[in-house]
XYZ file of N, CA and C in Angstrom:
666
model
N 4.646 14.693 39.012
C 3.532 13.737 39.043
C 4.048 12.354 38.641
N 3.723 11.366 39.437
C 4.134 9.996 39.136
C 3.030 9.277 38.383
N 3.463 8.469 37.418
C 2.498 7.735 36.598
C 2.829 6.253 36.711
N 1.843 5.459 37.051
C 2.048 4.020 37.211
C 1.520 3.290 35.986
N 2.406 2.564 35.347
C 1.997 1.783 34.178
C 1.092 0.633 34.601
N 0.064 0.398 33.821
C -0.885 -0.666 34.115
C -1.256 -1.373 32.815
N -0.839 -2.623 32.707
C -1.133 -3.402 31.511
C -2.106 -4.548 31.808
N -2.814 -4.450 32.932
C -3.752 -5.521 33.279
C -4.884 -5.654 32.272
N -5.208 -4.570 31.594
C -6.282 -4.579 30.608
C -5.891 -5.313 29.325
N -4.586 -5.548 29.171
C -4.087 -6.035 27.894
C -4.654 -7.399 27.528
N -4.814 -8.265 28.517
C -5.292 -9.610 28.218
C -6.705 -9.574 27.654
N -7.544 -8.676 28.181
C -8.905 -8.564 27.674
C -8.949 -7.846 26.328
N -7.994 -6.944 26.098
C -8.008 -6.154 24.877
C -7.191 -6.729 23.741
N -6.439 -7.786 24.005
C -5.563 -8.329 22.973
C -6.340 -8.873 21.781
N -7.524 -9.410 22.035
C -8.333 -9.920 20.932
C -8.713 -8.816 19.953
N -9.097 -7.650 20.487
C -9.458 -6.522 19.636
C -8.255 -6.018 18.857
N -7.098 -5.951 19.513
C -5.891 -5.495 18.840
C -5.463 -6.485 17.753
N -5.618 -7.774 18.048
C -5.271 -8.796 17.052
C -6.204 -8.705 15.842
N -7.481 -8.466 16.095
C -8.434 -8.299 14.991
C -8.069 -7.079 14.147
N -7.733 -5.978 14.817
C -7.337 -4.769 14.102
C -6.073 -4.973 13.290
N -5.095 -5.682 13.873
C -3.854 -5.957 13.146
C -4.125 -6.829 11.926
N -5.022 -7.806 12.075
C -5.373 -8.653 10.939
C -6.042 -7.864 9.825
N -6.918 -6.932 10.204
C -7.571 -6.086 9.201
C -6.544 -5.212 8.491
N -5.596 -4.663 9.241
C -4.537 -3.842 8.653
C -3.731 -4.641 7.641
N -3.362 -5.858 7.997
C -2.579 -6.694 7.085
C -3.392 -7.085 5.850
N -4.690 -7.353 6.041
C -5.547 -7.697 4.901
C -5.674 -6.512 3.943
N -5.849 -5.312 4.490
C -5.907 -4.115 3.660
C -4.597 -3.919 2.901
N -3.487 -4.133 3.599
C -2.178 -3.960 2.977
C -1.962 -4.962 1.854
N -2.342 -6.214 2.088
C -2.146 -7.260 1.079
C -2.954 -6.968 -0.180
N -4.256 -6.681 -0.018
C -5.095 -6.426 -1.188
C -4.679 -5.153 -1.903
N -4.327 -4.115 -1.133
C -3.881 -2.858 -1.739
C -2.578 -3.055 -2.505
N -1.663 -3.831 -1.958
C -0.364 -4.039 -2.601
C -0.528 -4.749 -3.941
N -1.343 -5.796 -3.970
C -1.549 -6.535 -5.215
C -2.199 -5.642 -6.269
N -3.297 -4.985 -5.889
C -4.005 -4.131 -6.844
C -3.158 -2.927 -7.249
N -2.461 -2.345 -6.274
C -1.644 -1.165 -6.556
C -0.482 -1.470 -7.480
N 0.158 -2.613 -7.296
C 1.291 -2.974 -8.154
C 0.815 -3.271 -9.571
N -0.309 -3.986 -9.690
C -0.858 -4.255 -11.025
C -1.180 -2.946 -11.739
N -1.841 -2.028 -11.025
C -2.198 -0.738 -11.622
C -0.960 0.073 -11.967
N 0.058 -0.010 -11.118
C 1.277 0.761 -11.377
C 2.043 0.213 -12.576
N 2.034 -1.094 -12.774
C 2.691 -1.680 -13.953
C 1.990 -1.214 -15.222
N 0.656 -1.250 -15.202
C -0.102 -0.791 -16.365
C 0.124 0.700 -16.608
N 0.157 1.473 -15.525
C 0.369 2.904 -15.666
C 1.757 3.243 -16.175
N 2.770 2.543 -15.636
C 4.142 2.796 -16.092
C 4.306 2.420 -17.560
N 3.673 1.312 -17.972
C 3.744 0.911 -19.374
C 3.027 1.927 -20.264
N 1.896 2.446 -19.780
C 1.138 3.430 -20.561
C 1.925 4.719 -20.749
N 2.687 5.117 -19.718
C 3.461 6.355 -19.820
C 4.625 6.217 -20.803
N 4.941 4.995 -21.167
C 6.010 4.750 -22.124
C 5.466 4.148 -23.416
N 4.149 4.214 -23.555
C 3.507 3.642 -24.735
C 3.418 4.621 -25.884
N 2.794 4.197 -26.966
C 2.754 5.009 -28.190
C 1.603 6.012 -28.251
N 0.764 6.060 -27.204
C -0.423 6.913 -27.261
C -0.236 8.164 -26.403
N -0.069 9.329 -27.007
C 0.165 10.570 -26.248
C -0.961 10.908 -25.280
N -2.222 10.689 -25.696
C -3.344 11.025 -24.814
C -3.337 10.172 -23.553
N -2.932 8.894 -23.693
C -2.888 8.003 -22.539
C -1.753 8.408 -21.604
N -0.624 8.823 -22.175
C 0.483 9.302 -21.347
C 0.062 10.522 -20.533
N -0.713 11.407 -21.166
C -1.165 12.613 -20.469
C -2.164 12.285 -19.366
N -3.054 11.337 -19.621
C -4.046 10.938 -18.616
C -3.360 10.343 -17.391
N -2.415 9.424 -17.623
C -1.697 8.810 -16.506
C -0.878 9.854 -15.762
N -0.229 10.756 -16.490
C 0.545 11.815 -15.851
C -0.316 12.726 -15.003
N -1.510 13.064 -15.485
C -2.440 13.901 -14.723
C -2.900 13.191 -13.456
N -3.210 11.910 -13.583
C -3.603 11.103 -12.415
C -2.512 11.088 -11.358
N -1.275 10.873 -11.779
C -0.155 10.841 -10.838
C -0.007 12.181 -10.128
N -0.097 13.271 -10.864
C 0.062 14.601 -10.272
C -1.051 14.901 -9.274
N -2.284 14.555 -9.623
C -3.408 14.817 -8.718
C -3.274 14.024 -7.431
N -2.979 12.744 -7.547
C -2.922 11.875 -6.365
C -1.721 12.205 -5.479
N -0.614 12.589 -6.070
C 0.588 12.872 -5.293
C 0.588 14.264 -4.685
N -0.324 15.111 -5.102
C -0.340 16.481 -4.603
C -1.620 16.824 -3.841
N -2.343 15.800 -3.414
C -3.499 15.987 -2.541
C -3.371 15.031 -1.359
N -3.885 15.423 -0.183
C -3.755 14.568 1.005
C -4.535 13.263 0.855
N -3.979 12.210 1.403
C -4.653 10.910 1.353
C -6.003 10.966 2.058
N -6.087 11.721 3.151
C -7.352 11.830 3.882
C -8.436 12.453 3.007
N -8.078 13.464 2.234
C -9.047 14.100 1.336
C -9.493 13.115 0.263
N -8.568 12.339 -0.270
C -8.916 11.329 -1.269
C -9.882 10.305 -0.682
N -9.606 9.888 0.553
C -10.459 8.904 1.224
C -11.857 9.463 1.435
N -11.948 10.696 1.916
C -13.249 11.314 2.156
C -14.010 11.531 0.844
N -13.284 11.874 -0.210
C -13.933 12.069 -1.511
C -14.596 10.772 -1.973
N -13.892 9.661 -1.800
C -14.432 8.367 -2.237
C -15.588 7.928 -1.355
N -15.434 8.079 -0.027
C -16.438 7.541 0.894
C -17.642 8.467 1.056
N -17.390 9.780 1.137
C -18.479 10.728 1.373
C -18.920 11.460 0.101
N -17.993 11.625 -0.862
C -18.312 12.377 -2.063
C -19.005 11.568 -3.136
N -18.526 10.362 -3.397
C -19.095 9.546 -4.470
C -20.577 9.200 -4.272
N -21.060 9.031 -3.021
C -22.502 8.777 -2.862
C -23.386 9.868 -3.461
N -22.874 11.096 -3.578
C -23.645 12.173 -4.217
C -23.879 11.876 -5.683
N -23.002 11.039 -6.271
C -23.147 10.636 -7.671
C -23.835 9.286 -7.804
N -24.304 8.760 -6.669
C -24.984 7.471 -6.678
C -24.062 6.280 -6.516
N -22.789 6.523 -6.208
C -21.821 5.432 -6.028
C -21.541 5.276 -4.538
N -22.069 4.243 -3.939
C -21.926 4.033 -2.508
C -21.046 2.805 -2.255
N -20.027 2.994 -1.438
C -19.105 1.913 -1.095
C -19.105 1.706 0.402
N -18.989 0.452 0.820
C -18.852 0.198 2.244
C -17.460 0.637 2.689
N -17.236 0.798 3.998
C -15.951 1.324 4.475
C -14.732 0.540 3.991
N -14.817 -0.784 3.983
C -13.666 -1.590 3.556
C -13.369 -1.364 2.077
N -14.404 -1.388 1.246
C -14.208 -1.182 -0.194
C -13.656 0.206 -0.480
N -14.183 1.211 0.223
C -13.697 2.578 0.039
C -12.242 2.697 0.466
N -11.889 2.024 1.558
C -10.505 2.067 2.043
C -9.558 1.419 1.047
N -9.935 0.248 0.529
C -9.083 -0.455 -0.443
C -8.920 0.377 -1.706
N -10.012 0.975 -2.185
C -9.947 1.779 -3.400
C -9.056 3.001 -3.206
N -9.248 3.699 -2.086
C -8.445 4.897 -1.821
C -6.970 4.551 -1.657
N -6.675 3.485 -0.920
C -5.289 3.082 -0.704
C -4.643 2.621 -2.004
N -5.403 1.908 -2.834
C -4.863 1.421 -4.105
C -4.523 2.574 -5.035
N -5.443 3.521 -5.168
C -5.209 4.661 -6.058
C -4.046 5.511 -5.556
N -3.938 5.664 -4.241
C -2.845 6.456 -3.679
C -1.502 5.761 -3.871
N -1.466 4.469 -3.585
C -0.217 3.732 -3.728
C 0.244 3.691 -5.176
N -0.697 3.460 -6.100
C -0.336 3.341 -7.519
C 0.280 4.627 -8.047
N -0.171 5.777 -7.547
C 0.373 7.049 -8.009
C 1.865 7.167 -7.714
N 2.297 6.553 -6.631
C 3.713 6.586 -6.278
C 4.487 5.454 -6.945
N 3.891 4.274 -6.972
C 4.621 3.131 -7.522
C 4.690 3.162 -9.050
N 3.843 3.947 -9.712
C 3.989 4.122 -11.157
C 5.359 4.700 -11.469
N 5.773 5.691 -10.680
C 7.084 6.287 -10.890
C 8.203 5.307 -10.526
N 7.987 4.512 -9.472
C 8.989 3.530 -9.054
C 9.171 2.470 -10.130
N 8.051 1.913 -10.622
C 8.121 0.887 -11.669
C 8.715 1.480 -12.941
N 8.326 2.721 -13.253
C 8.868 3.380 -14.435
C 10.380 3.520 -14.380
N 10.895 3.842 -13.185
C 12.348 3.946 -13.028
C 13.016 2.599 -13.264
N 12.359 1.527 -12.819
C 12.907 0.199 -13.066
C 12.902 -0.160 -14.536
N 11.834 0.191 -15.238
C 11.765 -0.085 -16.675
C 12.850 0.685 -17.427
N 13.080 1.933 -17.029
C 14.095 2.746 -17.700
C 15.508 2.242 -17.419
N 15.665 1.498 -16.315
C 16.996 1.016 -15.952
C 17.437 -0.206 -16.750
N 16.494 -0.848 -17.433
C 16.828 -2.048 -18.206
C 17.410 -1.615 -19.554
N 18.585 -2.110 -19.909
C 19.202 -1.730 -21.193
C 18.285 -2.007 -22.380
N 18.263 -1.101 -23.326
C 17.403 -1.242 -24.494
C 17.763 -2.491 -25.309
N 19.006 -2.915 -25.206
C 19.435 -4.104 -25.937
C 18.682 -5.356 -25.525
N 18.196 -5.400 -24.285
C 17.422 -6.553 -23.820
C 16.147 -6.703 -24.657
N 15.459 -5.588 -24.860
C 14.239 -5.610 -25.663
C 14.530 -5.928 -27.109
N 15.569 -5.329 -27.646
C 15.903 -5.541 -29.055
C 16.321 -6.984 -29.311
N 17.064 -7.561 -28.366
C 17.487 -8.951 -28.530
C 16.293 -9.896 -28.508
N 15.337 -9.632 -27.584
C 14.149 -10.486 -27.499
C 13.302 -10.369 -28.753
N 13.171 -9.157 -29.278
C 12.395 -8.969 -30.506
C 13.077 -9.623 -31.695
N 14.418 -9.627 -31.669
C 15.157 -10.264 -32.758
C 14.930 -11.772 -32.784
N 14.593 -12.319 -31.630
C 14.300 -13.755 -31.554
C 12.862 -14.066 -31.949
N 12.101 -13.030 -32.258
C 10.734 -13.239 -32.734
C 9.677 -13.203 -31.650
N 10.024 -12.763 -30.440
C 9.035 -12.692 -29.367
C 8.105 -11.498 -29.577
N 6.850 -11.680 -29.245
C 5.880 -10.608 -29.374
C 6.162 -9.517 -28.338
N 5.815 -8.255 -28.647
C 6.096 -7.145 -27.724
C 5.530 -7.362 -26.320
N 4.304 -7.875 -26.224
C 3.692 -8.098 -24.908
C 4.471 -9.148 -24.127
N 4.893 -10.202 -24.821
C 5.663 -11.254 -24.166
C 7.032 -10.736 -23.744
N 7.637 -9.896 -24.555
C 8.925 -9.294 -24.212
C 8.796 -8.475 -22.928
N 7.720 -7.707 -22.842
C 7.531 -6.843 -21.676
C 7.343 -7.653 -20.397
N 6.427 -8.618 -20.431
C 6.076 -9.339 -19.207
C 7.070 -10.440 -18.846
N 7.774 -11.001 -19.826
C 8.683 -12.106 -19.545
C 10.151 -11.678 -19.430
N 10.509 -10.595 -20.114
C 11.917 -10.193 -20.159
C 12.164 -8.904 -19.373
N 11.423 -7.859 -19.709
C 11.694 -6.536 -19.145
C 11.177 -6.392 -17.716
N 9.902 -6.717 -17.520
C 9.278 -6.479 -16.213
C 9.937 -7.235 -15.062
N 10.245 -8.537 -15.188
C 10.901 -9.217 -14.064
C 12.223 -8.573 -13.666
N 13.009 -8.144 -14.649
C 14.271 -7.483 -14.329
C 14.033 -6.129 -13.662
N 13.005 -5.409 -14.131
C 12.689 -4.114 -13.538
C 12.245 -4.272 -12.091
N 11.411 -5.273 -11.814
C 10.943 -5.502 -10.444
C 12.108 -5.841 -9.530
N 13.053 -6.617 -10.040
C 14.232 -6.953 -9.247
C 15.029 -5.715 -8.891
N 15.131 -4.778 -9.821
C 15.887 -3.542 -9.587
C 15.224 -2.673 -8.530
N 13.889 -2.559 -8.605
C 13.177 -1.627 -7.724
C 12.618 -2.302 -6.481
N 12.959 -3.562 -6.251
C 12.332 -4.308 -5.157
C 12.475 -3.617 -3.804
N 13.649 -3.097 -3.430
C 13.740 -2.399 -2.129
C 12.808 -1.197 -2.034
N 12.736 -0.400 -3.097
C 11.854 0.766 -3.085
C 10.387 0.344 -3.050
N 10.063 -0.719 -3.756
C 8.695 -1.219 -3.780
C 8.294 -1.743 -2.399
N 9.232 -2.423 -1.749
C 8.978 -2.919 -0.397
C 8.719 -1.764 0.567
N 9.520 -0.728 0.466
C 9.334 0.445 1.336
C 7.980 1.094 1.103
N 7.539 1.137 -0.144
C 6.236 1.739 -0.449
C 5.101 0.913 0.131
N 5.244 -0.401 0.127
C 4.225 -1.261 0.735
C 4.170 -1.033 2.239
N 5.329 -0.904 2.876
C 5.375 -0.628 4.314
C 4.721 0.714 4.613
N 5.034 1.731 3.818
C 4.432 3.051 4.005
C 2.920 2.975 3.885
N 2.437 2.197 2.918
C 0.991 2.076 2.731
C 0.355 1.381 3.917
N 1.040 0.404 4.503
C 0.507 -0.259 5.682
C 0.367 0.728 6.837
N 1.355 1.590 7.004
C 1.298 2.580 8.083
C 0.223 3.631 7.810
N 0.062 4.013 6.539
C -0.957 4.999 6.195
C -2.369 4.438 6.326
N -2.492 3.125 6.440
C -3.820 2.534 6.592
C -4.501 2.988 7.870
N -3.716 3.544 8.817
C -4.317 4.058 10.050
C -5.318 5.169 9.760
N -5.151 5.849 8.627
C -6.050 6.954 8.273
C -7.469 6.451 8.026
N -7.625 5.221 7.554
C -8.967 4.741 7.206
C -9.822 4.508 8.437
N -9.242 4.641 9.615
C -10.056 4.592 10.829
C -11.052 5.753 10.853
N -10.783 6.799 10.064
C -11.672 7.964 10.012
C -13.006 7.659 9.341
N -13.095 6.536 8.628
C -14.378 6.132 8.056
C -14.854 4.839 8.719
N -14.369 4.629 9.950
C -14.836 3.528 10.809
C -14.416 2.145 10.345
N -13.300 2.055 9.637
C -12.717 0.744 9.344
C -11.995 0.271 10.600
N -12.320 -0.896 11.063
C -11.792 -1.357 12.356
C -10.427 -2.026 12.175
N -9.465 -1.215 11.755
C -8.088 -1.695 11.694
C -7.402 -1.393 13.028
N -6.088 -1.544 13.065
C -5.374 -1.492 14.340
C -5.535 -0.153 15.047
N -5.400 0.964 14.316
C -5.513 2.277 14.951
C -6.906 2.502 15.522
N -7.928 2.061 14.801
C -9.310 2.205 15.260
C -9.550 1.376 16.509
N -9.058 0.144 16.519
C -9.234 -0.719 17.683
C -8.486 -0.166 18.893
N -7.302 0.374 18.664
C -6.550 0.979 19.770
C -7.288 2.188 20.338
N -7.880 2.987 19.464
C -8.624 4.161 19.912
C -9.844 3.758 20.724
N -10.566 2.739 20.253
C -11.728 2.260 21.000
C -11.316 1.685 22.349
N -10.195 0.998 22.348
C -9.718 0.358 23.574
C -9.313 1.389 24.623
N -8.596 2.426 24.207
C -8.165 3.433 25.172
C -9.341 4.247 25.703
N -10.398 4.359 24.903
C -11.578 5.086 25.377
C -12.332 4.307 26.443
N -12.128 2.963 26.471
C -12.771 2.143 27.501
C -11.900 1.959 28.730
N -10.604 1.893 28.531
C -9.694 1.622 29.645
C -9.112 2.885 30.261
N -9.135 3.999 29.519
C -8.521 5.262 29.946
C -7.021 5.106 30.185
N -6.410 4.145 29.497
C -4.961 3.939 29.593
C -4.354 4.263 28.231
N -4.370 5.538 27.879
C -3.927 5.965 26.545
C -2.468 5.642 26.291
N -1.604 5.929 27.274
C -0.169 5.714 27.073
C 0.120 4.252 26.808
N -0.427 3.379 27.635
C -0.156 1.958 27.481
C -0.757 1.408 26.184
N -1.978 1.870 25.854
C -2.647 1.360 24.659
C -1.875 1.707 23.392
N -1.493 2.976 23.279
C -0.789 3.388 22.063
C 0.658 2.903 22.056
N 1.219 2.634 23.222
C 2.545 2.021 23.271
C 2.481 0.612 22.689
N 1.480 -0.143 23.102
C 1.318 -1.503 22.578
C 1.024 -1.455 21.077
N 0.158 -0.521 20.642
C -0.157 -0.399 19.216
C 1.093 -0.057 18.413
N 1.929 0.821 18.964
C 3.175 1.188 18.286
C 4.086 -0.022 18.125
N 4.189 -0.819 19.174
C 5.028 -2.019 19.104
C 4.482 -3.026 18.104
N 3.152 -3.113 18.006
C 2.553 -4.023 17.023
C 2.858 -3.549 15.603
N 2.735 -2.229 15.362
C 3.069 -1.685 14.037
C 4.538 -1.958 13.695
N 5.431 -1.755 14.655
C 6.849 -2.013 14.414
C 7.081 -3.480 14.078
N 6.417 -4.360 14.809
C 6.574 -5.795 14.569
C 6.043 -6.192 13.196
N 4.888 -5.630 12.829
C 4.317 -5.956 11.514
C 5.203 -5.426 10.392
N 5.758 -4.229 10.573
C 6.635 -3.665 9.543
C 7.864 -4.539 9.341
N 8.485 -4.943 10.456
C 9.677 -5.780 10.372
C 9.356 -7.141 9.761
N 8.240 -7.733 10.175
C 7.863 -9.052 9.662
C 7.511 -8.981 8.177
N 6.807 -7.926 7.781
C 6.417 -7.789 6.378
C 7.631 -7.573 5.491
N 8.568 -6.754 5.947
C 9.785 -6.527 5.167
C 10.577 -7.825 5.018
N 10.681 -8.575 6.118
C 11.420 -9.844 6.064
C 10.720 -10.836 5.134
N 9.384 -10.866 5.190
C 8.618 -11.790 4.349
C 8.770 -11.452 2.877
N 8.723 -10.165 2.558
C 8.844 -9.748 1.162
C 10.219 -10.087 0.589
N 11.253 -9.838 1.369
C 12.591 -10.134 0.869
C 12.842 -11.641 0.816
N 12.221 -12.383 1.746
C 12.364 -13.834 1.705
C 11.672 -14.416 0.479
N 10.579 -13.774 0.039
C 9.862 -14.259 -1.127
C 10.397 -13.736 -2.445
N 11.396 -12.870 -2.389
C 11.929 -12.292 -3.624
C 12.489 -13.359 -4.545
N 13.253 -14.282 -4.016
C 13.851 -15.328 -4.843
C 12.780 -16.219 -5.465
N 11.744 -16.477 -4.697
C 10.701 -17.377 -5.196
C 9.919 -16.755 -6.334
N 9.576 -15.465 -6.225
C 8.705 -14.845 -7.208
C 9.469 -14.243 -8.388
N 10.700 -13.873 -8.186
C 11.464 -13.280 -9.272
C 12.427 -14.247 -9.925
N 12.661 -15.380 -9.270
C 13.552 -16.384 -9.846
C 14.961 -16.249 -9.279
N 15.622 -17.359 -9.149
C 16.963 -17.357 -8.546
C 17.941 -16.495 -9.326
N 17.757 -16.407 -10.610
C 18.692 -15.614 -11.417
C 18.545 -14.121 -11.249
N 17.371 -13.666 -10.743
C 17.123 -12.236 -10.586
C 17.204 -11.800 -9.152
N 17.358 -12.711 -8.186
C 17.346 -12.346 -6.776
C 18.616 -11.664 -6.369
């Protein structure tokens, strides 16, 4: 059987695909910021002086890392309304993606914190710096520099996993591609274009993150 490629629909559908790609990037950006903040707090808590807090964070990590992301998403979007907590699709997607990402990046950030020599902390404390200032000004920037490649990969993975939120009608790239192929009946061409867009976004995001490493971490840590 011969199959003839037809991309004539692309000009009419490019607007929808561009909108979906923009939504995907917006979800990724907000999830990355919130997820990294949560992971820093979680990693610090797991190394803090409170045993109960270490156990709570450890339990959270185990639950999130050992259950499917789709189940977590459905629990937030369809399950929480039973308790009177109703979220719109975008809010539910951001919350689910943030909680899922943080469960993985807590371990990544923790590995970076453990990689910093203890003498760095002791030297800063000897100079009279407060513990919180030592952590955020001395330890954390060096840890982020160490784990930056792994952190970048986790952000890329989260961007790709955002396709799952199409299951709750978030109009990101996968959802727009699905709607488009249902109208054009050109499944091969539609998903081929969507695949190329995902590849382009992944490459561009990785390049952008590494280009911004020097700016955000400082020339001495890049």
